[in-house]
Coordinates of C-alpha atoms and ligand atoms in Angstrom, one line a residue:
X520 CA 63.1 -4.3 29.0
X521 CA 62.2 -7.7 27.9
X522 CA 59.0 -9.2 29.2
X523 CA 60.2 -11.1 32.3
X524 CA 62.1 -8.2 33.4
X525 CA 58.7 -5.9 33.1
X526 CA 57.3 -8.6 35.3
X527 CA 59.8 -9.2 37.5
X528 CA 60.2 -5.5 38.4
X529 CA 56.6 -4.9 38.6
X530 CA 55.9 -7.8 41.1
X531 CA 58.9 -5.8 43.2
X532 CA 57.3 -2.0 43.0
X533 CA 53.5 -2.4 42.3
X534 CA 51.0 -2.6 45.2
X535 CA 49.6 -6.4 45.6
X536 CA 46.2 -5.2 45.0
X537 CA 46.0 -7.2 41.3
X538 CA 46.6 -11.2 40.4
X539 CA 47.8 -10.1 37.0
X540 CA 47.9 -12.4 33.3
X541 CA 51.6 -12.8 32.3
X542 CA 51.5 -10.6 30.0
X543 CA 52.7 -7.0 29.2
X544 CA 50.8 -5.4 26.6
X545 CA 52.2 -2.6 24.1
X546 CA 50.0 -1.4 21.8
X547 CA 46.6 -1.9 20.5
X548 CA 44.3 -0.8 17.6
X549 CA 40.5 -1.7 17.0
X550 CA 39.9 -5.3 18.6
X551 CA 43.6 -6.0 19.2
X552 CA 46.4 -5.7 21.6
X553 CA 49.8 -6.7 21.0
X554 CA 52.4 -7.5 23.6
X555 CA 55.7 -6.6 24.1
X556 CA 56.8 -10.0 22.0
X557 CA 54.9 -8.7 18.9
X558 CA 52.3 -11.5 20.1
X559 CA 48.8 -10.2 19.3
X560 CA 45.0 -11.4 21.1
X561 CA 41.9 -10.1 20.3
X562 CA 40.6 -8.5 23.0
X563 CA 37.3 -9.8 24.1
X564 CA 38.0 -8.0 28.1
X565 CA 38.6 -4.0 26.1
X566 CA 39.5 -3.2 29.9
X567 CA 36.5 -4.4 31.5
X568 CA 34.2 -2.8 29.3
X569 CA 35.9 0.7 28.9
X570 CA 37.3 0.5 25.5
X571 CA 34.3 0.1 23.5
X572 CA 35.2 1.7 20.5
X573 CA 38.3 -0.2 20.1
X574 CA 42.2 0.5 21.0
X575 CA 43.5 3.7 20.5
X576 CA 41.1 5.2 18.8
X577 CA 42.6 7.9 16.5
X578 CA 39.9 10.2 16.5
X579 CA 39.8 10.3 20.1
X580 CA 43.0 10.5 20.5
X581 CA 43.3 13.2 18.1
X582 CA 41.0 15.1 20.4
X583 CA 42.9 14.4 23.2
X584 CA 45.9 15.7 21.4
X585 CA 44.3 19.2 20.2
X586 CA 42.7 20.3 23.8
X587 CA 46.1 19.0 25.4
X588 CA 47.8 21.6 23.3
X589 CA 45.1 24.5 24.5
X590 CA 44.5 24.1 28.1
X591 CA 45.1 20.7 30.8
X592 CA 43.3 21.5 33.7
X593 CA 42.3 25.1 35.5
X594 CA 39.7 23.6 38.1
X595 CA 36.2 24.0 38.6
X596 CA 36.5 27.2 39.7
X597 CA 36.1 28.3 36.1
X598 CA 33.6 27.2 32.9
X599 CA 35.3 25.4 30.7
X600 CA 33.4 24.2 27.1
X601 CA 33.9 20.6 26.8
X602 CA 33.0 19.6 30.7
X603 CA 29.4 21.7 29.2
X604 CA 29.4 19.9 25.8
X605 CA 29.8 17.0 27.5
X606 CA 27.5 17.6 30.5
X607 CA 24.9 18.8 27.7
X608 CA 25.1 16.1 25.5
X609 CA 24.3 13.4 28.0
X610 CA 21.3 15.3 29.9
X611 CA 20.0 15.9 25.7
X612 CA 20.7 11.7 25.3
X613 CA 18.9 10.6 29.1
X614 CA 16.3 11.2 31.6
X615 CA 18.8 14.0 33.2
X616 CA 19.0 17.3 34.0
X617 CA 22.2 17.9 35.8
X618 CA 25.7 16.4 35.5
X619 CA 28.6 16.1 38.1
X620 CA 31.8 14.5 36.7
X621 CA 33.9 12.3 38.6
X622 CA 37.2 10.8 38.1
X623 CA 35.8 7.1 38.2
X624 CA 32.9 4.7 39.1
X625 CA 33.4 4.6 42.5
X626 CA 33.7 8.0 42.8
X627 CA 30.3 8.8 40.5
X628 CA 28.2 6.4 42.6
X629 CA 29.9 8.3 46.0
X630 CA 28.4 11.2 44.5
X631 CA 25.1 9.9 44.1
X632 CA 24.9 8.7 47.5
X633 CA 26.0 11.6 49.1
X634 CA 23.7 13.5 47.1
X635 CA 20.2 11.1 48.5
X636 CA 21.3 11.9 52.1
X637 CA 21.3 15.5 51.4
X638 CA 18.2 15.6 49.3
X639 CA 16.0 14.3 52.6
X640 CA 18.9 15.9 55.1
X641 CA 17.5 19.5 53.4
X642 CA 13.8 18.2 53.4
X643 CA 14.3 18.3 57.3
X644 CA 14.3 13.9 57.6
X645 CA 17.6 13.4 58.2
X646 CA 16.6 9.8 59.4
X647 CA 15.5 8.8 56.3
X648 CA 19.5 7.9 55.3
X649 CA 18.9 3.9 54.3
X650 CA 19.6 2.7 50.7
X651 CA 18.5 -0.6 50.0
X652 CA 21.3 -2.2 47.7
X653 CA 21.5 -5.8 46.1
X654 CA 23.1 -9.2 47.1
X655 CA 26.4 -9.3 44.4
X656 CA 26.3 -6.2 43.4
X657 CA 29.4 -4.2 42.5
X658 CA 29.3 -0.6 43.2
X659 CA 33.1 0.2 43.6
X660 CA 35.8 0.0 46.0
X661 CA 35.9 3.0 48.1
X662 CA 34.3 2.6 51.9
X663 CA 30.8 4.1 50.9
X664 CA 30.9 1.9 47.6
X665 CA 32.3 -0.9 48.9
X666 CA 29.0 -0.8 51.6
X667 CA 27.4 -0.5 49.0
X668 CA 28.5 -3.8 47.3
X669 CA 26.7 -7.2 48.6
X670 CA 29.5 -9.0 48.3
X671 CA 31.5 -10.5 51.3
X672 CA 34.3 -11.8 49.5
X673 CA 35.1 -7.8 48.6
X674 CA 34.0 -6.3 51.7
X675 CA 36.3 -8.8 54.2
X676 CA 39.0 -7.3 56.0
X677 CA 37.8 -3.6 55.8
X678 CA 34.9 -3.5 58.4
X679 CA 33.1 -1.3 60.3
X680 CA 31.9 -0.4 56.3
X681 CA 30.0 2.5 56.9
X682 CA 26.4 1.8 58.0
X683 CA 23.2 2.7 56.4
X684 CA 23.4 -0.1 53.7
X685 CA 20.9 -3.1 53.4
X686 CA 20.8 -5.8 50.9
X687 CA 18.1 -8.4 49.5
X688 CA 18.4 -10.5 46.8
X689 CA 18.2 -9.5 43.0
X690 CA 15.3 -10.2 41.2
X691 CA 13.3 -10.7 44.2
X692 CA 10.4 -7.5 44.1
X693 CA 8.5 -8.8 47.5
X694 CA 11.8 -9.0 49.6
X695 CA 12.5 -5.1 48.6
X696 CA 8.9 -4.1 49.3
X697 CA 9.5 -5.7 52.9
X698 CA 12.6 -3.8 53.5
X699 CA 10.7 0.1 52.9
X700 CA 10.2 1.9 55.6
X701 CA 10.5 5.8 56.3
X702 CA 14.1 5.3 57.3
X703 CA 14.9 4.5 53.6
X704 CA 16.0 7.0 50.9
X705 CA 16.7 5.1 48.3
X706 CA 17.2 2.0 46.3
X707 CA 20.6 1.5 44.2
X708 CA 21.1 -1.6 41.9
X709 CA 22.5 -2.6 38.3
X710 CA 20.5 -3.3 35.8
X711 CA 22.2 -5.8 34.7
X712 CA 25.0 -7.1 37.2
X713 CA 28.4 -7.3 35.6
X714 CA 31.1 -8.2 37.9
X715 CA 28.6 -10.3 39.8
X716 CA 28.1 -12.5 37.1
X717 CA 26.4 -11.0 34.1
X718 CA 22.7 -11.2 36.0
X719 CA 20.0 -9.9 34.1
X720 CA 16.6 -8.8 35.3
X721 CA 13.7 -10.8 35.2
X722 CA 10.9 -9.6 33.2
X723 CA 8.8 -6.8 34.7
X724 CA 11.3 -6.4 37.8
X725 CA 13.2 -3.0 37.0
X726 CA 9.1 -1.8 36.3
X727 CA 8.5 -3.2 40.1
X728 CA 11.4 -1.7 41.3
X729 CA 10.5 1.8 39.7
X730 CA 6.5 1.7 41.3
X731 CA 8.4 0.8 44.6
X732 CA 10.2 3.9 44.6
X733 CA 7.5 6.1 43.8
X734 CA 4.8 4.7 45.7
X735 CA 7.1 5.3 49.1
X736 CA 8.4 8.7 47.5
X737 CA 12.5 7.1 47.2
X738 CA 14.7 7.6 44.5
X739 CA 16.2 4.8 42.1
X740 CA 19.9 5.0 41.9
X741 CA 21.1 2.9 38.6
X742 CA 24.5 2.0 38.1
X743 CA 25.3 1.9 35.1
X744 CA 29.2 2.3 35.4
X745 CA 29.6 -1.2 33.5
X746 CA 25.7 -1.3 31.6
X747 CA 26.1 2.3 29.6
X748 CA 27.0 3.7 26.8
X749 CA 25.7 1.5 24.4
X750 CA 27.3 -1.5 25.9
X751 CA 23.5 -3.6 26.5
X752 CA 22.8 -2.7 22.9
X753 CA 20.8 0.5 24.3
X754 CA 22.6 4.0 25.0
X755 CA 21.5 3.0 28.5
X756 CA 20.5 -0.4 29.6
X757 CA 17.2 1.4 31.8
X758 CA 15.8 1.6 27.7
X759 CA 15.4 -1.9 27.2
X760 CA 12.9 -2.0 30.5
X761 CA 10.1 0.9 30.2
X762 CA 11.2 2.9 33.2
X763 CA 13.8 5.7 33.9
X764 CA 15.5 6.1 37.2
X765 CA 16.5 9.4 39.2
X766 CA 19.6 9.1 39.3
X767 CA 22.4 7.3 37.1
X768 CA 25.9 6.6 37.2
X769 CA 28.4 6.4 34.3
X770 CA 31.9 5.8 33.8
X771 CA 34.3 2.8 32.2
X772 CA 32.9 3.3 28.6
X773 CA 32.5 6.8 28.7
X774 CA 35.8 7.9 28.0
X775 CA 37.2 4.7 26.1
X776 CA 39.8 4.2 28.6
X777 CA 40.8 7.6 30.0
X778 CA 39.3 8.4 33.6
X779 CA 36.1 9.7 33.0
X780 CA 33.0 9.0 35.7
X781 CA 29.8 10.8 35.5
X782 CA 26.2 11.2 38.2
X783 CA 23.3 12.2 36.8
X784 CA 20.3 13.2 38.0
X785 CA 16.6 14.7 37.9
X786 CA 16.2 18.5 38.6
X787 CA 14.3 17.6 41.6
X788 CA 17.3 15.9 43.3
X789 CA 20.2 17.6 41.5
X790 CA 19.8 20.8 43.4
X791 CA 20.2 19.6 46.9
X792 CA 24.1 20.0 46.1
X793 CA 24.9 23.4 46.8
X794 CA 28.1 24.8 45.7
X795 CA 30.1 23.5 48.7
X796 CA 28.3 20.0 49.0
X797 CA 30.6 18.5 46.7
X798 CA 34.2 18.7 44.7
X799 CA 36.4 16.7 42.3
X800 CA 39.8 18.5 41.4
X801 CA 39.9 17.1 38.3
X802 CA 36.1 16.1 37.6
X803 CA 35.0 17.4 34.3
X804 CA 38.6 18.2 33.5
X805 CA 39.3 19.7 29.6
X806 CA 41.4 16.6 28.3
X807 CA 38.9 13.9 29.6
X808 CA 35.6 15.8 28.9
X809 CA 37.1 16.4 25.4
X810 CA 37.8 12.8 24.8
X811 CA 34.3 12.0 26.1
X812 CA 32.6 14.2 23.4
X813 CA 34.6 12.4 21.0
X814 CA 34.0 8.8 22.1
X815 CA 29.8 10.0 22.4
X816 CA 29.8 12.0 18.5
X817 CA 31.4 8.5 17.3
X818 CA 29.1 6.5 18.9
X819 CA 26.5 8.2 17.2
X820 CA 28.3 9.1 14.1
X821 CA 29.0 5.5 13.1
X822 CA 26.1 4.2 14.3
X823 CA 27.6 1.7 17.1
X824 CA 24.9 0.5 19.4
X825 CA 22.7 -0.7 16.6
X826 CA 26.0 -2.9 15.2
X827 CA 26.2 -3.9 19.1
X828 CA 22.4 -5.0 19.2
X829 CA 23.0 -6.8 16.1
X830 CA 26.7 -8.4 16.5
X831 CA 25.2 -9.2 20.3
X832 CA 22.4 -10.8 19.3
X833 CA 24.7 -13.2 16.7
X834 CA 27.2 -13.7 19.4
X835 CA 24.7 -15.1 22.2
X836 CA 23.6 -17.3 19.1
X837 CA 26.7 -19.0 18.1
X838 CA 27.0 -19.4 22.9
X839 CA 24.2 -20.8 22.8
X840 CA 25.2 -23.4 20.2
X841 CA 28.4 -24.0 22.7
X842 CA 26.1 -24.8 25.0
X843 CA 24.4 -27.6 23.1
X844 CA 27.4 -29.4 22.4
X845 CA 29.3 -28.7 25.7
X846 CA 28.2 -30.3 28.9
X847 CA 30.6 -28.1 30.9
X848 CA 28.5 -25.0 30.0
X849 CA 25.6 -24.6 32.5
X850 CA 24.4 -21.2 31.1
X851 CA 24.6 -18.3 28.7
X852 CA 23.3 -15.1 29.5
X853 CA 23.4 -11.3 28.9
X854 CA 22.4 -8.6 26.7
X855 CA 24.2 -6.9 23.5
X856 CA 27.7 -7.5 24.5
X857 CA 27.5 -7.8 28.0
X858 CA 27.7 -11.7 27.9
X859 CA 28.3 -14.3 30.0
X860 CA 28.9 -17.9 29.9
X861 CA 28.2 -20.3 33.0
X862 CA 30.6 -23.3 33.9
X863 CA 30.0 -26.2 36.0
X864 CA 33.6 -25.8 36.7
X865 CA 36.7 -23.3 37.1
X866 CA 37.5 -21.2 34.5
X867 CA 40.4 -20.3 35.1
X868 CA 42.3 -22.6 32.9
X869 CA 40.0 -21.7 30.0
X870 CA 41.0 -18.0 29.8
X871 CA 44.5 -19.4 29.8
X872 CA 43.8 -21.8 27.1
X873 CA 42.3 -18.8 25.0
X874 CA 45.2 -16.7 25.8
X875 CA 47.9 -19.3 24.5
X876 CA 45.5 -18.8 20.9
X877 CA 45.8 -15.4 21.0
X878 CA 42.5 -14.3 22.3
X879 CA 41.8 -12.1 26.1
X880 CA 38.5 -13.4 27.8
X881 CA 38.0 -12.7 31.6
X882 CA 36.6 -15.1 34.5
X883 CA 34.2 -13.8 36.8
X884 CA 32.5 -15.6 40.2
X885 CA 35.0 -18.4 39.3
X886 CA 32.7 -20.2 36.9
X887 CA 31.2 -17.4 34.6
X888 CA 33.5 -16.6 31.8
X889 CA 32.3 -13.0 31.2
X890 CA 32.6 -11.4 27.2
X891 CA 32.6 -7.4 27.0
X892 CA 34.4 -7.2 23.7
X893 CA 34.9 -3.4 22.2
X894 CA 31.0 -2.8 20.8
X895 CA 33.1 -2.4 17.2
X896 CA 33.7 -6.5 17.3
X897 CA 33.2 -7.8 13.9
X898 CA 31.1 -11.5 13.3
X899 CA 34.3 -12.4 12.0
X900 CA 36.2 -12.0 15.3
X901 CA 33.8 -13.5 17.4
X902 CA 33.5 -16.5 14.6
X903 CA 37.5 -16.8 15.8
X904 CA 36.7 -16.4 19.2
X905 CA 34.0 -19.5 18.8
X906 CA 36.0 -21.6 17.1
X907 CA 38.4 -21.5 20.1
X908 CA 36.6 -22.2 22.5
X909 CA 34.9 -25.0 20.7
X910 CA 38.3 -26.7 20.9
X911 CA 39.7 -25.8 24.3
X912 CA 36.2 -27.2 25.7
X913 CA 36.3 -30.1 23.5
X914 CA 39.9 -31.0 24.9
X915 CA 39.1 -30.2 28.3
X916 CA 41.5 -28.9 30.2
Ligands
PLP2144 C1 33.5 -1.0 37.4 C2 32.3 -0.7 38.2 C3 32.3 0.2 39.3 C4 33.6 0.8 39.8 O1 34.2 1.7 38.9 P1 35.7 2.2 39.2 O2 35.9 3.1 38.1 O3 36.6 1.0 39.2 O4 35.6 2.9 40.5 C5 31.1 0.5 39.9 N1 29.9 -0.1 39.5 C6 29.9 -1.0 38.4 C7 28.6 -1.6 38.0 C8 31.1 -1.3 37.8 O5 31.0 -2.2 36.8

């Protein structure tokens, strides 16, 4: 099928849930993805942060390939070694003592709300059920998530969202303190925020945040579906800030594009899940754990989040230079490759422009072109990438 055929179909059978580029994508390898033309873009999107170590990855998928040939799937019924390896990898590499695998984001941060009600349900204070969450934040798009999420534009159309949800404003430490009281069991935030526009903390707040929590006995819930695995420059983002949190949540880089979400926690709030409390059929699942262990061993083999740090730090640089010679840029901020780039207008037209060069960027917010390239980006690639947008902004468009 040629590509307007693939299109033409798709916009017949596939649900209307996605305002999709016109493109139809083939193959990949490392930064790049070709499409069905033989066209190729480097990939500064990797699928929303999920492929960080590059496209097809033939280690991984060498992995995938050898457990696929020994066992798929036989529930969680059983043991199985790589959902442990994995599991025993990531509480060796955190602040955690317990993993429960999920299938996705949404479903890891379900997981650990579910698992703060029960903690406080067991500890006979079944009123204390409130999590305090942030304005435009993104926790996912199932009902608790999406409650979760202080975003209108995502939550219209679907109320009643479930109750037990309040929001104040990121960044702001004396708005949170006011909204403590004994009904509340926990706080839940980004570090940084990604698909609410690349947001980074202020200096000192995450620290604030953390004394909040202990000082009124709550846990801190940190998402860090988009923020992990070495995409901030740190394994986890909560290293760059001095302060761990009591429960986390993992997912799109963890498996490098297969369906991979992870919860962890703290002894101390783990074991209010009973066996019975809570279920995935396929969490932890032999393929997808297998993969995992291979993208985590790489990360560390070759050494990845220090080349992330460092290509980051060079990428912000050369942004920031953007910035001084382009009106139309308002701001640039992020950390590691987590970047984003502020307009004072749409920009919209601007991913477009990059895509006609050959290069996949992604808009956020309208006006925040947001850069999560694969962490393996070279300097030479994000040179390209520069030099692009130097003269799609220069022409206006
Ligand atoms: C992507 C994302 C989610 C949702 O993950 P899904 O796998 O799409 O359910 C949740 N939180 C954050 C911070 C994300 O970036």
């Amino acid at each position: 099928m040629k590509r307007n055929e693939i299109i033409s179909q798709a916009e017949k059978v596939i649900a209307t849930t996605y305002k999709r580029l016109p493109l139809v994508l083939e193959k990949g390898r490392g930064c790049t993805v070709w499409d069905v033309d033989g066209r190729a873009y480097t990939d500064f999107v990797a699928g929303i942060a999920v492929c960080s170590l590059g496209h097809a990855r033939p280690e991984v998928a060498r992995a995938i390939c050898e457990q696929a040939e020994k066992l798929f799937h036989v529930s969680n019924l059983y043991y199985t070694i790589p959902q442990v390896e994995l599991a025993s990898w990531l509480v060796a590499h955190s602040f955690a003592d317990r993993v429960f695998f999920s299938n996705s984001g949404a479903e890891a941060n379900e997981a650990a709300i579910k698992l703060v009600r029960k903690y406080f349900h067991d500890k006979g204070e079944p009123g204390r059920h409130r999590i305090i969450a942030m304005d435009q934040s993104f926790h996912g798009r199932t009902f608790a998530t999406l409650s979760a999420t202080g975003q209108q534009r995502i939550r219209e159309g679907f109320d009643p969202v479930l109750g037990g949800f309040e929001f104040v404003p990121f960044n702001d430490v004396a708005a949170l303190r006011a909204k403590i009281n004994d009904s509340v069991c926990a706080v839940m935030l980004e570090p940084v925020q990604g698909e609410g526009g690349v947001r980074c903390p202020d200096e000192g707040y995450l620290k604030a945040v953390r004394q909040l929590c202990d000082d009124s006995g709550i846990f801190l819930i940190l998402d860090e579906i988009q923020t992990g695995m070495g995409r901030t420059g740190r394994l986890f983002a909560y290293e760059h800030f001095g302060i761990e949190p009591d429960i986390m949540t993992l997912a799109k880089a963890l498996g490098n594009g297969l369906p991979i979400g992870a919860m962890l926690a703290r002894e101390g709030v783990a074991s209010a899940f009973k066996p019975g409390s809570h279920a995935s059929t396929f969490g932890g699942t032999p393929v997808i754990t297998a993969a995992a262990l291979e993208v985590v061993r790489l990360l560390e083999r070759e050494n990845i989040i220090a080349h992330c740090r460092e290509t980051g730090d060079y990428f912000k640089a050369r942004l920031m230079m953007l910035k001084e010679k382009h009106d139309v840029i308002e701001e640039v901020r992020g950390m590691g490759l987590l970047l984003g780039m502020k307009l004072k207008e749409n920009g919209a037209p601007i991913v477009n422009a990059c895509l006609g060069k050959g290069f996949l960027i992604n808009c956020i917010q309208e006006k925040i072109l947001r850069f999560v390239p694969p962490l393996i980006i070279s300097r030479e690639e994000i040179d390209r990438l520069i030099a692009c947008l130097d003269e799609v902004l220069q022409k206006g468009c």
